[in-house]
Amino acid sequence: MVYKAIGVTSGGWLNELQVAYVHLQEKGGSWAFEILHGGTYAYPEEWTEKLKHAAGMAARDYQQLHTAFGHFIGQQVNRFIDDFSLHHRVDLVAAHGHTAFHLPEKKVTAQLGDGAAIAAVTALPVVTDMRAVDIAFGGQGAPIEAIGDKLLFGEYDLVLSLRDGGRLSVRTKQGFFSYDINLDDNMRNQLSQSAGQYGDEQQTGWMPRTGEAWQTLAPTITHQVRATVAAALDAAGENTTGNTFRLLVTGTSTKNDLLMRHIAAALQTVNVEVVVPDGLLVDSKEALVIALLGVLRWREEYTVISSITGATRNSIGGALWLGGEA
């Protein structure tokens, strides 16, 4: 069976929704995917301001924002469906929403974007709240996208996401590992905002292509990527002298050619080949993985790997909201 799903995710930059329409199919335990359409929808300034201050809101105001943001997400999904003529071609919507609180040590996580509101606006089945069950079982609720790296990208030894703080997944003889790597998020945020930008606007990635900011930040990011990849392979007992490892890199920052040349050259020293994919995968990978999580929840299959998050058990994460008529 082919699952036709829309994945929606809101990044940490408070600037846009990433949306993708994908086909997912499982055969004999292996998953295949096709990204047919992808797009981003910028937040109006008022939404950026509301989301920025959500964590400090009174409970009633926060709940109203949660509901209103759900309606906003639903409206953008409908806009996406209109833009690509997807009417009657979508089985499921999976939406991550915007993380306002994430306190795993207190077993608390909260993503803005009410699933009931999204379902009501789109009249489609909707999956949201994907971290909560793992948190309840004592996990970190992150990296929630690890299952996607494991199921969808088996031909690569490593998968690196250059979005928000960054994430690295590693597939070795010792098993599968995945973790957030926090690539100088605060520095990149300050540089972007000082230039009047948020995050990945204007396709320049994390940083200006020239100037003092580039000279400062590019070597730092490159050093962190190399050190993280080398340490991950070393921890897994992999011999980087005699083996070659393939690393898939996604995220809009891959379009910064200077940055990618720095990273590719640095990783050659540990026999890692950098692969930047063509097409929609570069910009839409996170939305693709969120769509997969929605499909897995629909099938009542595990969405979270406890060995990755530290939970006491694997779990099926996500709340299901049925927006269509019976």
mmCIF file of C-alpha atoms in Angstrom:
data_model
loop_
_atom_site.group_PDB
_atom_site.id
_atom_site.type_symbol
_atom_site.label_atom_id
_atom_site.label_comp_id
_atom_site.label_asym_id
_atom_site.label_seq_id
_atom_site.Cartn_x
_atom_site.Cartn_y
_atom_site.Cartn_z
ATOM 1 C CA MET A 1 0.000 0.000 0.000
ATOM 2 C CA VAL A 2 1.180 3.496 -0.846
ATOM 3 C CA TYR A 3 0.538 6.073 1.880
ATOM 4 C CA LYS A 4 0.002 9.573 0.539
ATOM 5 C CA ALA A 5 0.894 11.953 3.323
ATOM 6 C CA ILE A 6 1.700 15.572 4.034
ATOM 7 C CA GLY A 7 4.419 16.279 6.573
ATOM 8 C CA VAL A 8 4.631 19.662 8.299
ATOM 9 C CA THR A 9 7.359 20.914 10.593
ATOM 10 C CA SER A 10 8.188 24.242 12.192
ATOM 11 C CA GLY A 11 11.897 24.837 12.655
ATOM 12 C CA GLY A 12 13.557 26.562 15.569
ATOM 13 C CA TRP A 13 14.154 29.766 13.621
ATOM 14 C CA LEU A 14 10.581 31.068 14.047
ATOM 15 C CA ASN A 15 10.390 31.945 10.375
ATOM 16 C CA GLU A 16 8.446 29.353 8.375
ATOM 17 C CA LEU A 17 6.653 26.050 8.016
ATOM 18 C CA GLN A 18 8.262 23.314 5.915
ATOM 19 C CA VAL A 19 5.650 21.233 4.079
ATOM 20 C CA ALA A 20 6.069 18.172 1.858
ATOM 21 C CA TYR A 21 3.712 15.809 0.040
ATOM 22 C CA VAL A 22 5.204 12.332 -0.059
ATOM 23 C CA HIS A 23 4.391 8.768 -1.033
ATOM 24 C CA LEU A 24 5.597 6.100 1.398
ATOM 25 C CA GLN A 25 5.490 2.351 0.873
ATOM 26 C CA GLU A 26 6.656 -0.579 2.977
ATOM 27 C CA LYS A 27 7.591 -3.917 1.443
ATOM 28 C CA GLY A 28 9.066 -6.731 3.490
ATOM 29 C CA GLY A 29 10.232 -4.419 6.234
ATOM 30 C CA SER A 30 11.916 -1.932 3.882
ATOM 31 C CA TRP A 31 10.517 1.533 3.256
ATOM 32 C CA ALA A 32 10.624 3.468 -0.001
ATOM 33 C CA PHE A 33 9.689 7.110 -0.441
ATOM 34 C CA GLU A 34 9.060 9.723 -3.091
ATOM 35 C CA ILE A 35 8.802 13.446 -2.402
ATOM 36 C CA LEU A 36 6.394 14.777 -5.002
ATOM 37 C CA HIS A 37 6.043 18.375 -3.802
ATOM 38 C CA GLY A 38 7.688 20.557 -1.202
ATOM 39 C CA GLY A 39 7.318 24.138 -0.097
ATOM 40 C CA THR A 40 7.866 26.627 2.702
ATOM 41 C CA TYR A 41 5.381 29.140 4.045
ATOM 42 C CA ALA A 42 6.805 32.135 5.859
ATOM 43 C CA TYR A 43 5.295 33.291 9.110
ATOM 44 C CA PRO A 44 3.771 36.745 9.189
ATOM 45 C CA GLU A 45 5.728 38.910 11.618
ATOM 46 C CA GLU A 46 2.933 38.684 14.182
ATOM 47 C CA TRP A 47 3.315 34.905 14.340
ATOM 48 C CA THR A 48 7.071 35.130 14.792
ATOM 49 C CA GLU A 49 6.525 37.451 17.755
ATOM 50 C CA LYS A 50 3.822 35.260 19.302
ATOM 51 C CA LEU A 51 5.891 32.097 19.053
ATOM 52 C CA LYS A 52 8.966 33.861 20.377
ATOM 53 C CA HIS A 53 7.155 34.772 23.601
ATOM 54 C CA ALA A 54 5.039 31.629 24.018
ATOM 55 C CA ALA A 55 7.062 30.155 26.876
ATOM 56 C CA GLY A 56 6.352 33.167 29.088
ATOM 57 C CA MET A 57 2.609 33.349 28.500
ATOM 58 C CA ALA A 58 -0.098 32.801 31.083
ATOM 59 C CA ALA A 59 -1.782 29.396 30.786
ATOM 60 C CA ARG A 60 -4.983 30.707 29.179
ATOM 61 C CA ASP A 61 -3.076 32.814 26.646
ATOM 62 C CA TYR A 62 -0.805 29.880 25.832
ATOM 63 C CA GLN A 63 -3.744 27.574 25.215
ATOM 64 C CA GLN A 64 -5.382 30.154 22.961
ATOM 65 C CA LEU A 65 -2.132 30.441 21.009
ATOM 66 C CA HIS A 66 -1.926 26.640 20.752
ATOM 67 C CA THR A 67 -5.400 26.535 19.222
ATOM 68 C CA ALA A 68 -4.831 29.522 16.949
ATOM 69 C CA PHE A 69 -1.535 28.131 15.674
ATOM 70 C CA GLY A 70 -3.279 24.851 14.890
ATOM 71 C CA HIS A 71 -5.769 26.749 12.756
ATOM 72 C CA PHE A 72 -2.875 28.578 11.085
ATOM 73 C CA ILE A 73 -1.108 25.289 10.283
ATOM 74 C CA GLY A 74 -4.345 23.871 8.907
ATOM 75 C CA GLN A 75 -4.786 26.905 6.677
ATOM 76 C CA GLN A 76 -1.242 26.539 5.327
ATOM 77 C CA VAL A 77 -1.841 22.834 4.622
ATOM 78 C CA ASN A 78 -4.982 23.778 2.680
ATOM 79 C CA ARG A 79 -2.973 26.421 0.837
ATOM 80 C CA PHE A 80 -0.335 23.790 -0.008
ATOM 81 C CA ILE A 81 -3.064 21.437 -1.265
ATOM 82 C CA ASP A 82 -4.430 24.249 -3.451
ATOM 83 C CA ASP A 83 -0.976 25.224 -4.713
ATOM 84 C CA PHE A 84 -0.222 21.697 -5.943
ATOM 85 C CA SER A 85 -3.759 20.507 -6.791
ATOM 86 C CA LEU A 86 -3.701 17.740 -4.200
ATOM 87 C CA HIS A 87 -7.425 17.632 -3.485
ATOM 88 C CA HIS A 88 -8.622 14.088 -2.700
ATOM 89 C CA ARG A 89 -5.019 12.841 -2.972
ATOM 90 C CA VAL A 90 -3.978 13.076 0.701
ATOM 91 C CA ASP A 91 -4.516 10.235 3.191
ATOM 92 C CA LEU A 92 -2.958 11.818 6.252
ATOM 93 C CA VAL A 93 -1.358 14.978 7.631
ATOM 94 C CA ALA A 94 1.465 14.737 10.190
ATOM 95 C CA ALA A 95 2.427 17.997 11.909
ATOM 96 C CA HIS A 96 5.208 18.486 14.415
ATOM 97 C CA GLY A 97 4.320 22.042 15.384
ATOM 98 C CA HIS A 98 6.579 24.473 17.227
ATOM 99 C CA THR A 99 8.331 23.349 20.412
ATOM 100 C CA ALA A 100 7.575 25.819 23.187
ATOM 101 C CA PHE A 101 8.712 23.718 26.175
ATOM 102 C CA HIS A 102 11.001 20.699 26.253
ATOM 103 C CA LEU A 103 11.885 19.601 29.790
ATOM 104 C CA PRO A 104 12.472 15.842 29.657
ATOM 105 C CA GLU A 105 13.935 15.802 33.164
ATOM 106 C CA LYS A 106 10.468 16.853 34.368
ATOM 107 C CA LYS A 107 8.704 14.614 31.834
ATOM 108 C CA VAL A 108 7.247 17.666 30.084
ATOM 109 C CA THR A 109 7.232 18.608 26.402
ATOM 110 C CA ALA A 110 4.846 20.843 24.486
ATOM 111 C CA GLN A 111 4.532 21.601 20.791
ATOM 112 C CA LEU A 112 2.268 24.440 19.728
ATOM 113 C CA GLY A 113 -0.253 23.562 17.023
ATOM 114 C CA ASP A 114 -3.500 21.979 18.170
ATOM 115 C CA GLY A 115 -4.128 18.767 16.215
ATOM 116 C CA ALA A 116 -7.895 19.056 16.618
ATOM 117 C CA ALA A 117 -7.792 22.470 14.968
ATOM 118 C CA ILE A 118 -5.633 21.202 12.089
ATOM 119 C CA ALA A 119 -8.008 18.286 11.550
ATOM 120 C CA ALA A 120 -11.058 20.548 11.620
ATOM 121 C CA VAL A 121 -9.577 22.981 9.100
ATOM 122 C CA THR A 122 -8.256 20.343 6.691
ATOM 123 C CA ALA A 123 -11.013 17.715 7.150
ATOM 124 C CA LEU A 124 -8.231 15.084 7.112
ATOM 125 C CA PRO A 125 -6.755 12.636 9.638
ATOM 126 C CA VAL A 126 -3.978 14.416 11.517
ATOM 127 C CA VAL A 127 -1.155 13.140 13.749
ATOM 128 C CA THR A 128 0.489 15.528 16.233
ATOM 129 C CA ASP A 129 2.181 15.451 19.664
ATOM 130 C CA MET A 130 4.870 12.977 18.622
ATOM 131 C CA ARG A 131 7.275 13.351 21.549
ATOM 132 C CA ALA A 132 4.968 13.047 24.556
ATOM 133 C CA VAL A 133 4.821 9.262 25.001
ATOM 134 C CA ASP A 134 8.601 8.894 24.846
ATOM 135 C CA ILE A 135 8.942 11.646 27.453
ATOM 136 C CA ALA A 136 6.408 9.840 29.651
ATOM 137 C CA PHE A 137 8.543 6.674 29.431
ATOM 138 C CA GLY A 138 11.558 8.620 30.671
ATOM 139 C CA GLY A 139 13.119 9.417 27.292
ATOM 140 C CA GLN A 140 14.502 12.668 25.971
ATOM 141 C CA GLY A 141 11.841 12.848 23.251
ATOM 142 C CA ALA A 142 14.687 13.517 20.826
ATOM 143 C CA PRO A 143 15.961 13.145 18.263
ATOM 144 C CA ILE A 144 12.439 12.305 17.148
ATOM 145 C CA GLU A 145 13.567 12.027 13.510
ATOM 146 C CA ALA A 146 15.956 9.130 14.188
ATOM 147 C CA ILE A 147 13.485 6.482 13.028
ATOM 148 C CA GLY A 148 13.333 8.208 9.634
ATOM 149 C CA ASP A 149 17.105 8.133 9.213
ATOM 150 C CA LYS A 150 17.055 4.438 10.098
ATOM 151 C CA LEU A 151 14.172 3.333 7.877
ATOM 152 C CA LEU A 152 14.569 5.595 4.837
ATOM 153 C CA PHE A 153 18.320 6.006 4.301
ATOM 154 C CA GLY A 154 19.825 2.568 4.780
ATOM 155 C CA GLU A 155 22.294 3.001 1.909
ATOM 156 C CA TYR A 156 24.264 5.603 3.913
ATOM 157 C CA ASP A 157 26.606 5.039 6.839
ATOM 158 C CA LEU A 158 25.877 8.474 8.270
ATOM 159 C CA VAL A 159 23.086 11.021 7.876
ATOM 160 C CA LEU A 160 23.661 14.662 8.829
ATOM 161 C CA SER A 161 20.951 17.300 9.016
ATOM 162 C CA LEU A 162 22.174 20.894 8.840
ATOM 163 C CA ARG A 163 18.927 22.408 10.092
ATOM 164 C CA ASP A 164 18.422 24.174 13.404
ATOM 165 C CA GLY A 165 21.075 22.739 15.768
ATOM 166 C CA GLY A 166 21.930 19.788 13.542
ATOM 167 C CA ARG A 167 21.531 16.034 13.942
ATOM 168 C CA LEU A 168 23.779 13.074 13.146
ATOM 169 C CA SER A 169 22.707 9.445 12.666
ATOM 170 C CA VAL A 170 25.288 6.667 12.402
ATOM 171 C CA ARG A 171 24.809 3.121 11.108
ATOM 172 C CA THR A 172 27.718 0.808 12.011
ATOM 173 C CA LYS A 173 28.424 -2.822 12.825
ATOM 174 C CA GLN A 174 27.674 -1.957 16.446
ATOM 175 C CA GLY A 175 24.170 -0.728 15.682
ATOM 176 C CA PHE A 176 22.278 2.458 14.879
ATOM 177 C CA PHE A 177 22.851 5.683 16.799
ATOM 178 C CA SER A 178 21.395 9.179 16.464
ATOM 179 C CA TYR A 179 21.735 12.382 18.430
ATOM 180 C CA ASP A 180 21.345 16.143 18.248
ATOM 181 C CA ILE A 181 24.700 17.875 17.946
ATOM 182 C CA ASN A 182 23.996 21.576 18.677
ATOM 183 C CA LEU A 183 26.098 23.193 15.970
ATOM 184 C CA ASP A 184 26.629 26.677 17.373
ATOM 185 C CA ASP A 185 22.934 27.469 17.198
ATOM 186 C CA ASN A 186 23.149 30.638 19.283
ATOM 187 C CA MET A 187 26.012 32.080 17.235
ATOM 188 C CA ARG A 188 24.252 31.350 13.953
ATOM 189 C CA ASN A 189 21.021 32.838 15.245
ATOM 190 C CA GLN A 190 22.740 36.054 16.302
ATOM 191 C CA LEU A 191 24.553 36.372 12.972
ATOM 192 C CA SER A 192 21.356 35.837 10.996
ATOM 193 C CA GLN A 193 19.328 38.300 13.024
ATOM 194 C CA SER A 194 22.077 40.918 12.959
ATOM 195 C CA ALA A 195 21.864 40.769 9.172
ATOM 196 C CA GLY A 196 18.094 41.196 9.287
ATOM 197 C CA GLN A 197 17.490 37.528 8.541
ATOM 198 C CA TYR A 198 16.219 34.456 10.339
ATOM 199 C CA GLY A 199 17.816 31.107 9.658
ATOM 200 C CA ASP A 200 17.894 29.966 6.075
ATOM 201 C CA GLU A 201 16.281 32.941 4.349
ATOM 202 C CA GLN A 202 17.356 33.845 0.809
ATOM 203 C CA GLN A 203 19.048 30.440 0.304
ATOM 204 C CA THR A 204 22.288 31.540 1.930
ATOM 205 C CA GLY A 205 22.134 28.967 4.675
ATOM 206 C CA TRP A 206 23.426 29.744 8.122
ATOM 207 C CA MET A 207 25.791 32.561 7.251
ATOM 208 C CA PRO A 208 26.781 35.237 4.765
ATOM 209 C CA ARG A 209 28.950 33.931 1.942
ATOM 210 C CA THR A 210 31.570 36.611 2.498
ATOM 211 C CA GLY A 211 32.808 38.984 5.184
ATOM 212 C CA GLU A 212 34.020 38.729 8.759
ATOM 213 C CA ALA A 213 31.083 36.602 9.936
ATOM 214 C CA TRP A 214 31.939 33.927 7.366
ATOM 215 C CA GLN A 215 35.624 33.939 8.339
ATOM 216 C CA THR A 216 34.642 33.377 11.962
ATOM 217 C CA LEU A 217 31.835 30.889 11.626
ATOM 218 C CA ALA A 218 32.738 28.577 8.713
ATOM 219 C CA PRO A 219 35.864 27.099 10.359
ATOM 220 C CA THR A 220 33.944 26.641 13.620
ATOM 221 C CA ILE A 221 31.083 24.766 11.977
ATOM 222 C CA THR A 222 33.504 22.692 9.892
ATOM 223 C CA HIS A 223 35.575 21.766 12.944
ATOM 224 C CA GLN A 224 32.478 20.729 14.877
ATOM 225 C CA VAL A 225 31.150 18.588 12.040
ATOM 226 C CA ARG A 226 34.471 16.813 11.549
ATOM 227 C CA ALA A 227 35.015 16.254 15.255
ATOM 228 C CA THR A 228 31.474 14.952 15.758
ATOM 229 C CA VAL A 229 31.629 12.545 12.809
ATOM 230 C CA ALA A 230 35.084 11.270 13.759
ATOM 231 C CA ALA A 231 34.075 10.767 17.382
ATOM 232 C CA ALA A 232 30.912 8.907 16.359
ATOM 233 C CA LEU A 233 32.847 6.497 14.151
ATOM 234 C CA ASP A 234 35.507 6.019 16.809
ATOM 235 C CA ALA A 235 32.895 5.303 19.493
ATOM 236 C CA ALA A 236 31.390 2.650 17.217
ATOM 237 C CA GLY A 237 34.798 0.991 16.833
ATOM 238 C CA GLU A 238 35.034 1.769 13.122
ATOM 239 C CA ASN A 239 38.482 1.863 11.524
ATOM 240 C CA THR A 240 38.602 5.103 9.537
ATOM 241 C CA THR A 241 41.984 4.238 8.020
ATOM 242 C CA GLY A 242 40.930 1.427 5.743
ATOM 243 C CA ASN A 243 37.221 2.092 5.201
ATOM 244 C CA THR A 244 35.203 4.667 3.295
ATOM 245 C CA PHE A 245 31.938 5.933 4.773
ATOM 246 C CA ARG A 246 29.120 7.670 2.906
ATOM 247 C CA LEU A 247 27.518 10.678 4.591
ATOM 248 C CA LEU A 248 24.193 12.087 3.385
ATOM 249 C CA VAL A 249 23.864 15.801 4.176
ATOM 250 C CA THR A 250 20.576 17.725 3.942
ATOM 251 C CA GLY A 251 19.285 21.141 4.930
ATOM 252 C CA THR A 252 19.183 24.471 3.153
ATOM 253 C CA SER A 253 22.680 25.274 4.433
ATOM 254 C CA THR A 254 24.045 22.690 1.988
ATOM 255 C CA LYS A 255 23.442 25.354 -0.671
ATOM 256 C CA ASN A 256 26.247 27.391 0.833
ATOM 257 C CA ASP A 257 28.927 26.053 -1.508
ATOM 258 C CA LEU A 258 31.844 27.451 0.471
ATOM 259 C CA LEU A 259 30.671 25.796 3.666
ATOM 260 C CA MET A 260 30.153 22.447 1.964
ATOM 261 C CA ARG A 261 33.605 22.543 0.356
ATOM 262 C CA HIS A 262 35.130 23.153 3.786
ATOM 263 C CA ILE A 263 33.170 20.264 5.314
ATOM 264 C CA ALA A 264 33.892 17.846 2.450
ATOM 265 C CA ALA A 265 37.626 18.560 2.604
ATOM 266 C CA ALA A 266 37.722 18.144 6.386
ATOM 267 C CA LEU A 267 35.836 14.832 6.307
ATOM 268 C CA GLN A 268 38.116 13.394 3.627
ATOM 269 C CA THR A 269 40.754 13.137 6.353
ATOM 270 C CA VAL A 270 38.616 10.487 8.108
ATOM 271 C CA ASN A 271 37.601 8.763 4.844
ATOM 272 C CA VAL A 272 34.060 10.129 4.817
ATOM 273 C CA GLU A 273 32.497 10.917 1.438
ATOM 274 C CA VAL A 274 29.944 13.747 1.540
ATOM 275 C CA VAL A 275 26.797 13.263 -0.559
ATOM 276 C CA VAL A 276 24.388 16.170 -1.095
ATOM 277 C CA PRO A 277 21.243 14.893 -2.828
ATOM 278 C CA ASP A 278 19.505 16.468 -5.774
ATOM 279 C CA GLY A 279 15.896 17.510 -5.848
ATOM 280 C CA LEU A 280 13.459 18.118 -3.017
ATOM 281 C CA LEU A 281 15.188 15.967 -0.413
ATOM 282 C CA VAL A 282 17.679 18.688 0.541
ATOM 283 C CA ASP A 283 14.973 21.098 1.695
ATOM 284 C CA SER A 284 12.185 18.670 2.612
ATOM 285 C CA LYS A 285 13.840 15.858 4.549
ATOM 286 C CA GLU A 286 12.468 16.881 7.939
ATOM 287 C CA ALA A 287 8.928 17.149 6.588
ATOM 288 C CA LEU A 288 9.389 13.755 4.896
ATOM 289 C CA VAL A 289 10.385 12.166 8.199
ATOM 290 C CA ILE A 290 7.469 13.782 10.033
ATOM 291 C CA ALA A 291 5.167 12.298 7.373
ATOM 292 C CA LEU A 292 6.728 8.880 8.013
ATOM 293 C CA LEU A 293 6.128 9.255 11.750
ATOM 294 C CA GLY A 294 2.483 9.989 11.006
ATOM 295 C CA VAL A 295 2.178 6.903 8.815
ATOM 296 C CA LEU A 296 3.854 4.697 11.439
ATOM 297 C CA ARG A 297 1.433 6.019 14.061
ATOM 298 C CA TRP A 298 -1.467 5.298 11.710
ATOM 299 C CA ARG A 299 -0.165 1.724 11.321
ATOM 300 C CA GLU A 300 0.345 1.500 15.112
ATOM 301 C CA GLU A 301 4.047 0.765 14.735
ATOM 302 C CA TYR A 302 6.942 2.067 16.807
ATOM 303 C CA THR A 303 7.916 5.640 16.043
ATOM 304 C CA VAL A 304 10.537 6.120 18.757
ATOM 305 C CA ILE A 305 13.657 4.049 19.437
ATOM 306 C CA SER A 306 14.275 3.839 23.181
ATOM 307 C CA SER A 307 17.989 3.086 22.753
ATOM 308 C CA ILE A 308 18.273 6.504 21.090
ATOM 309 C CA THR A 309 16.164 8.562 23.498
ATOM 310 C CA GLY A 310 16.922 6.753 26.752
ATOM 311 C CA ALA A 311 13.312 5.748 27.417
ATOM 312 C CA THR A 312 12.428 2.528 29.213
ATOM 313 C CA ARG A 313 10.822 1.090 26.051
ATOM 314 C CA ASN A 314 10.093 1.750 22.406
ATOM 315 C CA SER A 315 6.816 3.566 21.887
ATOM 316 C CA ILE A 316 4.172 4.526 19.350
ATOM 317 C CA GLY A 317 4.077 8.315 19.550
ATOM 318 C CA GLY A 318 1.466 10.721 18.316
ATOM 319 C CA ALA A 319 -2.110 11.778 18.905
ATOM 320 C CA LEU A 320 -4.528 10.940 16.071
ATOM 321 C CA TRP A 321 -7.293 13.393 15.170
ATOM 322 C CA LEU A 322 -9.951 12.386 12.645
ATOM 323 C CA GLY A 323 -11.103 15.445 10.745
ATOM 324 C CA GLY A 324 -13.082 13.787 7.968
ATOM 325 C CA GLU A 325 -16.642 12.536 7.986
ATOM 326 C CA ALA A 326 -17.408 8.882 8.705
#
